Amino acid sequence: MTLPNIVNLRKEFDSDLKNSNNSSSVEALRIKYLGRNGVISSLMESMKDLPNEEKPAFGKTVNDLKNYFTVNYDAALKKANSKNKSSPPPDFDHTLPGVELPLGRKHPLTIVWEEMLDIFTRMGFEVARGPEVETEYYNFSALNFPDNHPARDMQDTLYITDNTMLRTHTSPVQIRTMLSTTPPVRVIVPGRVYRNEAISARSYCVFNQIEGLYIDKGVSLADLKGTLISFAKQLLGSSVKTRFRASYFPFTEPSAEMDVSCIICDGKGCRVCKYTGWVELLGSGMVDPNVLRNVGYDPEVYSGFAWGLGIERTTMMKYGIKDIRFFYDGDLRILEQF
Ligand code: DAH
């Protein structure tokens, strides 16, 4: 490489520079002249073949050339970048309102489930889950439903085989949790359950429940009432009234259903509460000693309570929704109201 070539290179650079008026051509300029395999690099590389006495002058010339390239490249880059920030067209009206982008929303069942989760986790409960396809044992037998007992007909079961079914409630997860845990047990169980019911405004073949289970030494009916009344007041407001009615479930003894004063009419009577002023919120009871024995817990040492509620029913009551099918239609006119 001799000095005249360097002069030519400068000319070539100048003409390339003239044509570099956007960011990609400026980048091509950098690669060609200043890149790792560019002009400057190969000039530096060629220096090693020169006789020693020519090296200083050559080196200085190449350095000057490099500075020239760099300064001009930097300026071209700046120019290209500022061009990139496109300015609005001259007739752009800054006072026009923007375009509103549609925002997704949480499903009402998710909203209510998250509220319930929040209330119970603050009390110390953890979330447990179980399979939706269950065996006869977990769904019925271990929960103290006697063979051929009419209680099995209370729940219109969708059988898969003689012995397996879609779970009719979340209660089997009580059994699964107790079998895999040593007390104390404090769990809530959300999940889908299935029943072979005629579909109507009040019933659907699939819906969601939340089960709760608390087992420890010395747990009493007072703990059950305290926990569930506190839950109802946090969920529906502190002025809500509660009442317990004796009931029957095979897996609890005694059993009770908890009603709350209708929050739509404030207990005065309306369509939602069928003019009674009360709405059933959940089923509950003290865990039957037979159930404790089935999972290997000693009922002389441990006691506990359980409850179960339907998330759809509760959400319908909370928001005054009249038809359970709304939850599954995916109709945005309804879902966008939440
Ligand atoms: N599993 C019951 C049902 O689906 C609801 C229920 C009642 C659950 C009482 C419980 C309970 O844990 O103690 O109808």
mmCIF file of C-alpha atoms and ligand atoms in Angstrom:
data_model
loop_
_atom_site.group_PDB
_atom_site.id
_atom_site.type_symbol
_atom_site.label_atom_id
_atom_site.label_comp_id
_atom_site.label_asym_id
_atom_site.label_seq_id
_atom_site.Cartn_x
_atom_site.Cartn_y
_atom_site.Cartn_z
ATOM 1 C CA MET A 1 0.000 0.000 0.000
ATOM 2 C CA THR A 2 1.431 3.357 -0.993
ATOM 3 C CA LEU A 3 0.352 6.860 -0.121
ATOM 4 C CA PRO A 4 -1.470 7.758 -3.398
ATOM 5 C CA ASN A 5 -3.880 4.907 -2.764
ATOM 6 C CA ILE A 6 -4.773 6.522 0.502
ATOM 7 C CA VAL A 7 -5.730 9.721 -1.263
ATOM 8 C CA ASN A 8 -7.986 7.736 -3.586
ATOM 9 C CA LEU A 9 -9.570 6.072 -0.600
ATOM 10 C CA ARG A 10 -10.475 9.420 0.827
ATOM 11 C CA LYS A 11 -12.193 10.370 -2.435
ATOM 12 C CA GLU A 12 -14.083 7.075 -2.480
ATOM 13 C CA PHE A 13 -15.166 7.651 1.124
ATOM 14 C CA ASP A 14 -16.419 11.153 0.268
ATOM 15 C CA SER A 15 -18.577 9.867 -2.528
ATOM 16 C CA ASP A 16 -19.971 7.039 -0.365
ATOM 17 C CA LEU A 17 -20.650 9.556 2.383
ATOM 18 C CA LYS A 18 -22.733 11.658 0.033
ATOM 19 C CA ASN A 19 -25.022 8.710 -0.603
ATOM 20 C CA SER A 20 -25.330 7.757 3.093
ATOM 21 C CA ASN A 21 -28.534 9.462 4.053
ATOM 22 C CA ASN A 22 -30.385 6.803 6.037
ATOM 23 C CA SER A 23 -29.398 4.591 8.937
ATOM 24 C CA SER A 24 -28.788 1.443 6.874
ATOM 25 C CA SER A 25 -26.496 3.170 4.346
ATOM 26 C CA VAL A 26 -24.649 4.895 7.226
ATOM 27 C CA GLU A 27 -24.159 1.482 8.813
ATOM 28 C CA ALA A 28 -22.842 0.124 5.492
ATOM 29 C CA LEU A 29 -20.395 3.041 5.439
ATOM 30 C CA ARG A 30 -19.134 2.136 8.897
ATOM 31 C CA ILE A 31 -18.688 -1.523 7.999
ATOM 32 C CA LYS A 32 -16.823 -0.707 4.777
ATOM 33 C CA TYR A 33 -14.368 1.816 6.249
ATOM 34 C CA LEU A 34 -14.253 1.326 10.012
ATOM 35 C CA GLY A 35 -15.457 -2.270 10.483
ATOM 36 C CA ARG A 36 -13.380 -5.221 11.643
ATOM 37 C CA ASN A 37 -12.543 -6.183 8.048
ATOM 38 C CA GLY A 38 -12.836 -2.634 6.734
ATOM 39 C CA VAL A 39 -10.405 -0.330 4.928
ATOM 40 C CA ILE A 40 -8.638 0.981 8.051
ATOM 41 C CA SER A 41 -8.136 -2.507 9.456
ATOM 42 C CA SER A 42 -6.586 -3.821 6.257
ATOM 43 C CA LEU A 43 -4.313 -0.780 5.954
ATOM 44 C CA MET A 44 -3.091 -1.415 9.506
ATOM 45 C CA GLU A 45 -2.648 -5.037 8.628
ATOM 46 C CA SER A 46 -0.581 -4.198 5.496
ATOM 47 C CA MET A 47 1.795 -2.043 7.569
ATOM 48 C CA LYS A 48 3.687 -5.083 8.801
ATOM 49 C CA ASP A 49 5.047 -5.765 5.265
ATOM 50 C CA LEU A 50 6.597 -2.263 4.946
ATOM 51 C CA PRO A 51 10.265 -1.597 5.552
ATOM 52 C CA ASN A 52 10.760 -0.271 9.088
ATOM 53 C CA GLU A 53 11.712 3.258 8.067
ATOM 54 C CA GLU A 54 8.420 3.751 6.159
ATOM 55 C CA LYS A 55 6.252 2.575 9.001
ATOM 56 C CA PRO A 56 5.965 5.815 11.089
ATOM 57 C CA ALA A 57 4.849 7.996 8.176
ATOM 58 C CA PHE A 58 2.431 5.357 6.908
ATOM 59 C CA GLY A 59 1.014 4.860 10.400
ATOM 60 C CA LYS A 60 0.414 8.577 10.836
ATOM 61 C CA THR A 61 -1.342 8.844 7.452
ATOM 62 C CA VAL A 62 -3.610 5.904 8.228
ATOM 63 C CA ASN A 63 -4.436 7.405 11.628
ATOM 64 C CA ASP A 64 -5.355 10.740 10.066
ATOM 65 C CA LEU A 65 -7.511 8.922 7.558
ATOM 66 C CA LYS A 66 -9.212 6.993 10.353
ATOM 67 C CA ASN A 67 -9.995 10.234 12.202
ATOM 68 C CA TYR A 68 -11.405 11.727 9.027
ATOM 69 C CA PHE A 69 -13.645 8.675 8.505
ATOM 70 C CA THR A 70 -14.759 8.634 12.138
ATOM 71 C CA VAL A 71 -15.678 12.314 12.380
ATOM 72 C CA ASN A 72 -17.659 12.219 9.156
ATOM 73 C CA TYR A 73 -19.306 8.904 9.976
ATOM 74 C CA ASP A 74 -20.442 10.224 13.414
ATOM 75 C CA ALA A 75 -21.977 13.282 11.810
ATOM 76 C CA ALA A 76 -23.778 11.178 9.162
ATOM 77 C CA LEU A 77 -25.119 8.862 11.872
ATOM 78 C CA LYS A 78 -26.502 11.752 13.899
ATOM 79 C CA LYS A 79 -28.217 13.153 10.855
ATOM 80 C CA ALA A 80 -29.779 9.800 9.894
ATOM 81 C CA ASN A 81 -31.043 9.217 13.443
ATOM 82 C CA SER A 82 -32.689 12.596 13.722
ATOM 83 C CA LYS A 83 -34.411 11.983 10.376
ATOM 84 C CA ASN A 84 -35.789 8.692 11.740
ATOM 85 C CA LYS A 85 -37.919 10.386 14.335
ATOM 86 C CA SER A 86 -40.682 11.037 11.891
ATOM 87 C CA SER A 87 -42.458 14.290 12.397
ATOM 88 C CA PRO A 88 -46.257 14.282 12.274
ATOM 89 C CA PRO A 89 -47.843 15.215 8.954
ATOM 90 C CA PRO A 90 -48.565 18.940 8.615
ATOM 91 C CA ASP A 91 -52.365 18.449 8.910
ATOM 92 C CA PHE A 92 -52.031 16.477 12.178
ATOM 93 C CA ASP A 93 -54.592 17.645 14.766
ATOM 94 C CA HIS A 94 -53.087 17.373 18.262
ATOM 95 C CA THR A 95 -56.448 18.073 19.918
ATOM 96 C CA LEU A 96 -58.208 14.947 18.563
ATOM 97 C CA PRO A 97 -58.910 12.264 21.213
ATOM 98 C CA GLY A 98 -56.696 9.137 20.985
ATOM 99 C CA VAL A 99 -57.873 5.731 19.826
ATOM 100 C CA GLU A 100 -59.030 3.698 22.836
ATOM 101 C CA LEU A 101 -57.562 0.178 22.873
ATOM 102 C CA PRO A 102 -59.886 -2.538 24.207
ATOM 103 C CA LEU A 103 -58.684 -3.781 27.620
ATOM 104 C CA GLY A 104 -59.162 -7.371 28.772
ATOM 105 C CA ARG A 105 -61.012 -7.926 32.024
ATOM 106 C CA LYS A 106 -61.117 -10.583 34.700
ATOM 107 C CA HIS A 107 -64.024 -13.017 34.541
ATOM 108 C CA PRO A 108 -66.488 -12.413 37.403
ATOM 109 C CA LEU A 109 -65.844 -15.930 38.745
ATOM 110 C CA THR A 110 -62.123 -15.138 38.865
ATOM 111 C CA ILE A 111 -62.793 -11.873 40.696
ATOM 112 C CA VAL A 112 -64.865 -13.603 43.378
ATOM 113 C CA TRP A 113 -62.472 -16.551 43.667
ATOM 114 C CA GLU A 114 -59.542 -14.171 44.162
ATOM 115 C CA GLU A 115 -61.448 -12.300 46.867
ATOM 116 C CA MET A 116 -62.205 -15.573 48.673
ATOM 117 C CA LEU A 117 -58.618 -16.742 48.283
ATOM 118 C CA ASP A 118 -57.428 -13.476 49.760
ATOM 119 C CA ILE A 119 -59.728 -13.753 52.786
ATOM 120 C CA PHE A 120 -58.791 -17.357 53.572
ATOM 121 C CA THR A 121 -55.053 -17.049 52.959
ATOM 122 C CA ARG A 122 -54.967 -14.143 55.413
ATOM 123 C CA MET A 123 -56.549 -16.521 57.955
ATOM 124 C CA GLY A 124 -53.750 -19.053 57.321
ATOM 125 C CA PHE A 125 -55.322 -21.422 54.787
ATOM 126 C CA GLU A 126 -53.335 -22.837 51.871
ATOM 127 C CA VAL A 127 -54.628 -23.835 48.439
ATOM 128 C CA ALA A 128 -54.869 -27.547 47.578
ATOM 129 C CA ARG A 129 -56.109 -29.090 44.353
ATOM 130 C CA GLY A 130 -57.228 -32.508 43.201
ATOM 131 C CA PRO A 131 -58.206 -34.353 40.007
ATOM 132 C CA GLU A 132 -61.528 -33.789 38.265
ATOM 133 C CA VAL A 133 -61.834 -37.496 37.405
ATOM 134 C CA GLU A 134 -62.306 -39.293 40.708
ATOM 135 C CA THR A 135 -62.866 -42.797 41.961
ATOM 136 C CA GLU A 136 -65.877 -43.989 43.895
ATOM 137 C CA TYR A 137 -63.635 -44.237 46.941
ATOM 138 C CA TYR A 138 -62.588 -40.569 47.158
ATOM 139 C CA ASN A 139 -65.843 -39.077 45.883
ATOM 140 C CA PHE A 140 -68.132 -41.172 48.122
ATOM 141 C CA SER A 141 -66.865 -44.078 50.266
ATOM 142 C CA ALA A 142 -64.040 -42.339 52.120
ATOM 143 C CA LEU A 143 -66.440 -39.446 52.761
ATOM 144 C CA ASN A 144 -68.711 -41.816 54.670
ATOM 145 C CA PHE A 145 -71.391 -42.217 51.994
ATOM 146 C CA PRO A 146 -72.591 -45.784 52.764
ATOM 147 C CA ASP A 147 -72.865 -48.197 49.792
ATOM 148 C CA ASN A 148 -76.261 -47.962 48.137
ATOM 149 C CA HIS A 149 -77.198 -45.144 50.474
ATOM 150 C CA PRO A 150 -79.683 -42.690 48.972
ATOM 151 C CA ALA A 151 -77.246 -39.880 49.786
ATOM 152 C CA ARG A 152 -75.332 -40.944 46.656
ATOM 153 C CA ASP A 153 -78.391 -39.963 44.656
ATOM 154 C CA MET A 154 -78.276 -36.439 46.099
ATOM 155 C CA GLN A 155 -75.652 -35.720 43.504
ATOM 156 C CA ASP A 156 -76.438 -36.714 39.938
ATOM 157 C CA THR A 157 -73.168 -38.342 39.079
ATOM 158 C CA LEU A 158 -71.622 -38.455 35.606
ATOM 159 C CA TYR A 159 -69.942 -41.871 35.624
ATOM 160 C CA ILE A 160 -67.031 -42.719 33.350
ATOM 161 C CA THR A 161 -66.747 -46.388 34.339
ATOM 162 C CA ASP A 162 -68.417 -48.326 37.183
ATOM 163 C CA ASN A 163 -65.726 -47.068 39.500
ATOM 164 C CA THR A 164 -64.675 -43.691 38.062
ATOM 165 C CA MET A 165 -66.624 -40.490 37.604
ATOM 166 C CA LEU A 166 -66.350 -36.746 37.137
ATOM 167 C CA ARG A 167 -66.185 -35.507 40.713
ATOM 168 C CA THR A 168 -69.524 -34.215 41.959
ATOM 169 C CA HIS A 169 -67.942 -31.981 44.601
ATOM 170 C CA THR A 170 -64.525 -30.796 45.805
ATOM 171 C CA SER A 171 -64.881 -32.794 49.056
ATOM 172 C CA PRO A 172 -62.723 -35.732 47.793
ATOM 173 C CA VAL A 173 -59.737 -33.367 48.020
ATOM 174 C CA GLN A 174 -60.332 -33.360 51.798
ATOM 175 C CA ILE A 175 -59.465 -37.066 51.774
ATOM 176 C CA ARG A 176 -56.489 -36.681 49.432
ATOM 177 C CA THR A 177 -55.083 -33.839 51.539
ATOM 178 C CA MET A 178 -55.488 -35.649 54.870
ATOM 179 C CA LEU A 179 -53.909 -38.828 53.491
ATOM 180 C CA SER A 180 -50.802 -36.899 52.460
ATOM 181 C CA THR A 181 -50.517 -34.556 55.478
ATOM 182 C CA THR A 182 -50.084 -34.843 59.200
ATOM 183 C CA PRO A 183 -52.302 -32.423 61.162
ATOM 184 C CA PRO A 184 -52.755 -29.523 61.529
ATOM 185 C CA VAL A 185 -54.468 -29.190 58.145
ATOM 186 C CA ARG A 186 -55.685 -25.830 56.839
ATOM 187 C CA VAL A 187 -56.633 -25.914 53.171
ATOM 188 C CA ILE A 188 -59.046 -24.391 50.746
ATOM 189 C CA VAL A 189 -59.756 -26.221 47.503
ATOM 190 C CA PRO A 190 -61.067 -24.449 44.414
ATOM 191 C CA GLY A 191 -62.162 -26.479 41.431
ATOM 192 C CA ARG A 192 -64.634 -27.523 38.793
ATOM 193 C CA VAL A 193 -67.271 -30.109 39.664
ATOM 194 C CA TYR A 194 -69.783 -31.881 37.434
ATOM 195 C CA ARG A 195 -73.397 -32.956 37.817
ATOM 196 C CA ASN A 196 -75.874 -34.518 35.473
ATOM 197 C CA GLU A 197 -78.481 -31.834 36.058
ATOM 198 C CA ALA A 198 -81.101 -30.337 33.796
ATOM 199 C CA ILE A 199 -79.621 -27.036 32.635
ATOM 200 C CA SER A 200 -81.568 -23.981 33.757
ATOM 201 C CA ALA A 201 -81.046 -20.433 34.960
ATOM 202 C CA ARG A 202 -80.031 -21.832 38.376
ATOM 203 C CA SER A 203 -78.153 -25.061 37.482
ATOM 204 C CA TYR A 204 -75.451 -26.000 35.047
ATOM 205 C CA CYS A 205 -73.747 -29.345 34.400
ATOM 206 C CA VAL A 206 -70.370 -27.914 35.413
ATOM 207 C CA PHE A 207 -69.667 -25.332 38.095
ATOM 208 C CA ASN A 208 -67.010 -24.327 40.611
ATOM 209 C CA GLN A 209 -66.823 -24.961 44.322
ATOM 210 C CA ILE A 210 -64.533 -23.947 47.122
ATOM 211 C CA GLU A 211 -64.005 -26.517 49.797
ATOM 212 C CA GLY A 212 -62.394 -25.711 53.121
ATOM 213 C CA LEU A 213 -60.928 -27.996 55.766
ATOM 214 C CA TYR A 214 -59.399 -27.267 59.140
ATOM 215 C CA ILE A 215 -58.144 -30.111 61.374
ATOM 216 C CA ASP A 216 -56.204 -29.754 64.608
ATOM 217 C CA LYS A 217 -56.397 -30.646 68.278
ATOM 218 C CA GLY A 218 -59.418 -29.109 70.011
ATOM 219 C CA VAL A 219 -61.189 -27.534 67.016
ATOM 220 C CA SER A 220 -64.826 -26.840 67.932
ATOM 221 C CA LEU A 221 -68.107 -25.715 66.407
ATOM 222 C CA ALA A 222 -67.326 -22.237 67.754
ATOM 223 C CA ASP A 223 -64.246 -22.146 65.485
ATOM 224 C CA LEU A 224 -66.402 -23.167 62.525
ATOM 225 C CA LYS A 225 -68.900 -20.380 63.211
ATOM 226 C CA GLY A 226 -66.236 -17.771 63.906
ATOM 227 C CA THR A 227 -64.345 -18.584 60.712
ATOM 228 C CA LEU A 228 -67.347 -18.708 58.406
ATOM 229 C CA ILE A 229 -69.108 -15.634 59.844
ATOM 230 C CA SER A 230 -65.886 -13.664 59.507
ATOM 231 C CA PHE A 231 -65.548 -14.909 55.916
ATOM 232 C CA ALA A 232 -69.123 -13.879 55.044
ATOM 233 C CA LYS A 233 -68.656 -10.384 56.476
ATOM 234 C CA GLN A 234 -65.379 -9.836 54.642
ATOM 235 C CA LEU A 235 -66.872 -11.072 51.367
ATOM 236 C CA LEU A 236 -70.276 -9.387 51.491
ATOM 237 C CA GLY A 237 -69.806 -6.468 53.869
ATOM 238 C CA SER A 238 -69.771 -6.170 57.655
ATOM 239 C CA SER A 239 -73.499 -5.450 57.911
ATOM 240 C CA VAL A 240 -74.472 -8.831 56.418
ATOM 241 C CA LYS A 241 -76.425 -11.080 58.816
ATOM 242 C CA THR A 242 -75.792 -14.825 59.066
ATOM 243 C CA ARG A 243 -77.727 -17.809 60.350
ATOM 244 C CA PHE A 244 -76.942 -21.518 60.632
ATOM 245 C CA ARG A 245 -79.590 -24.162 59.849
ATOM 246 C CA ALA A 246 -79.125 -27.798 60.875
ATOM 247 C CA SER A 247 -78.590 -29.974 57.799
ATOM 248 C CA TYR A 248 -77.230 -33.350 56.762
ATOM 249 C CA PHE A 249 -74.049 -34.347 54.929
ATOM 250 C CA PRO A 250 -72.594 -37.866 55.299
ATOM 251 C CA PHE A 251 -69.088 -36.537 55.994
ATOM 252 C CA THR A 252 -69.949 -34.056 58.767
ATOM 253 C CA GLU A 253 -71.667 -34.429 62.132
ATOM 254 C CA PRO A 254 -73.277 -32.139 63.087
ATOM 255 C CA SER A 255 -73.901 -30.439 59.746
ATOM 256 C CA ALA A 256 -75.210 -26.967 59.071
ATOM 257 C CA GLU A 257 -75.978 -24.727 56.156
ATOM 258 C CA MET A 258 -75.120 -21.078 56.526
ATOM 259 C CA ASP A 259 -77.494 -18.458 55.123
ATOM 260 C CA VAL A 260 -76.695 -14.792 54.692
ATOM 261 C CA SER A 261 -79.152 -11.910 54.567
ATOM 262 C CA CYS A 262 -79.841 -11.095 50.927
ATOM 263 C CA ILE A 263 -77.445 -8.357 49.876
ATOM 264 C CA ILE A 264 -79.583 -7.373 46.882
ATOM 265 C CA CYS A 265 -82.610 -6.311 48.971
ATOM 266 C CA ASP A 266 -80.872 -6.045 52.347
ATOM 267 C CA GLY A 267 -83.103 -8.803 53.729
ATOM 268 C CA LYS A 268 -86.377 -7.152 52.734
ATOM 269 C CA GLY A 269 -87.301 -9.807 50.142
ATOM 270 C CA CYS A 270 -86.698 -9.853 46.375
ATOM 271 C CA ARG A 271 -86.505 -12.278 43.436
ATOM 272 C CA VAL A 272 -82.906 -13.293 44.214
ATOM 273 C CA CYS A 273 -83.826 -14.468 47.733
ATOM 274 C CA LYS A 274 -87.256 -15.675 46.610
ATOM 275 C CA TYR A 275 -88.799 -13.111 48.993
ATOM 276 C CA THR A 276 -87.375 -14.826 52.090
ATOM 277 C CA GLY A 277 -84.670 -12.223 52.844
ATOM 278 C CA TRP A 278 -82.092 -15.047 53.153
ATOM 279 C CA VAL A 279 -79.788 -16.764 50.678
ATOM 280 C CA GLU A 280 -77.934 -20.027 51.298
ATOM 281 C CA LEU A 281 -74.172 -19.443 51.113
ATOM 282 C CA LEU A 282 -72.556 -22.746 52.052
ATOM 283 C CA GLY A 283 -72.751 -26.221 53.574
ATOM 284 C CA SER A 284 -70.549 -27.021 56.547
ATOM 285 C CA GLY A 285 -70.049 -29.201 59.592
ATOM 286 C CA MET A 286 -67.697 -30.883 62.020
ATOM 287 C CA VAL A 287 -65.744 -33.598 60.199
ATOM 288 C CA ASP A 288 -67.356 -36.962 60.959
ATOM 289 C CA PRO A 289 -65.148 -39.253 63.133
ATOM 290 C CA ASN A 290 -65.583 -41.981 60.479
ATOM 291 C CA VAL A 291 -63.916 -39.727 57.894
ATOM 292 C CA LEU A 292 -61.018 -39.054 60.285
ATOM 293 C CA ARG A 293 -60.623 -42.798 60.849
ATOM 294 C CA ASN A 294 -60.674 -43.444 57.055
ATOM 295 C CA VAL A 295 -57.551 -41.298 56.659
ATOM 296 C CA GLY A 296 -55.804 -42.674 59.760
ATOM 297 C CA TYR A 297 -56.421 -39.697 62.077
ATOM 298 C CA ASP A 298 -57.409 -40.515 65.662
ATOM 299 C CA PRO A 299 -60.799 -38.818 66.331
ATOM 300 C CA GLU A 300 -60.004 -38.900 70.063
ATOM 301 C CA VAL A 301 -57.064 -36.569 69.385
ATOM 302 C CA TYR A 302 -58.085 -34.522 66.348
ATOM 303 C CA SER A 303 -61.234 -32.721 65.330
ATOM 304 C CA GLY A 304 -62.047 -30.225 62.636
ATOM 305 C CA PHE A 305 -64.563 -28.585 60.403
ATOM 306 C CA ALA A 306 -65.210 -28.409 56.692
ATOM 307 C CA TRP A 307 -67.329 -26.363 54.358
ATOM 308 C CA GLY A 308 -68.162 -26.130 50.695
ATOM 309 C CA LEU A 309 -69.725 -23.425 48.605
ATOM 310 C CA GLY A 310 -70.587 -22.835 44.964
ATOM 311 C CA ILE A 311 -68.660 -19.940 43.421
ATOM 312 C CA GLU A 312 -71.280 -19.341 40.693
ATOM 313 C CA ARG A 313 -74.178 -19.074 43.164
ATOM 314 C CA THR A 314 -72.193 -16.712 45.370
ATOM 315 C CA THR A 315 -71.160 -14.553 42.402
ATOM 316 C CA MET A 316 -74.769 -14.434 41.146
ATOM 317 C CA MET A 317 -75.910 -13.260 44.543
ATOM 318 C CA LYS A 318 -73.104 -10.741 44.910
ATOM 319 C CA TYR A 319 -73.725 -9.095 41.546
ATOM 320 C CA GLY A 320 -77.457 -9.837 41.144
ATOM 321 C CA ILE A 321 -76.804 -12.044 38.052
ATOM 322 C CA LYS A 322 -79.984 -13.910 37.158
ATOM 323 C CA ASP A 323 -78.732 -16.733 34.921
ATOM 324 C CA ILE A 324 -75.813 -19.106 35.647
ATOM 325 C CA ARG A 325 -75.305 -19.629 31.893
ATOM 326 C CA PHE A 326 -73.981 -16.055 31.589
ATOM 327 C CA PHE A 327 -70.712 -17.300 33.090
ATOM 328 C CA TYR A 328 -70.104 -19.701 30.224
ATOM 329 C CA ASP A 329 -71.533 -17.841 27.203
ATOM 330 C CA GLY A 330 -68.467 -15.609 26.792
ATOM 331 C CA ASP A 331 -70.826 -12.718 25.909
ATOM 332 C CA LEU A 332 -68.682 -9.579 26.055
ATOM 333 C CA ARG A 333 -71.712 -7.347 26.702
ATOM 334 C CA ILE A 334 -71.940 -9.018 30.115
ATOM 335 C CA LEU A 335 -68.280 -9.695 30.814
ATOM 336 C CA GLU A 336 -67.315 -6.078 30.077
ATOM 337 C CA GLN A 337 -69.452 -4.910 32.986
ATOM 338 C CA PHE A 338 -66.982 -6.284 35.526
HETATM 339 N N1 DAH B 1 -69.791 -31.289 49.144
HETATM 340 C C1 DAH B 1 -71.053 -30.643 49.444
HETATM 341 C C2 DAH B 1 -71.870 -30.490 48.171
HETATM 342 O O1 DAH B 1 -71.319 -30.425 47.120
HETATM 343 C C3 DAH B 1 -70.847 -29.312 50.080
HETATM 344 C C4 DAH B 1 -70.261 -29.425 51.459
HETATM 345 C C5 DAH B 1 -71.089 -29.497 52.552
HETATM 346 C C6 DAH B 1 -68.913 -29.507 51.650
HETATM 347 C C7 DAH B 1 -70.595 -29.588 53.832
HETATM 348 C C8 DAH B 1 -68.379 -29.635 52.934
HETATM 349 C C9 DAH B 1 -69.247 -29.672 54.002
HETATM 350 O O2 DAH B 1 -67.077 -29.700 53.176
HETATM 351 O O3 DAH B 1 -68.741 -29.788 55.260
HETATM 352 O O4 DAH B 1 -73.060 -30.391 48.262
#
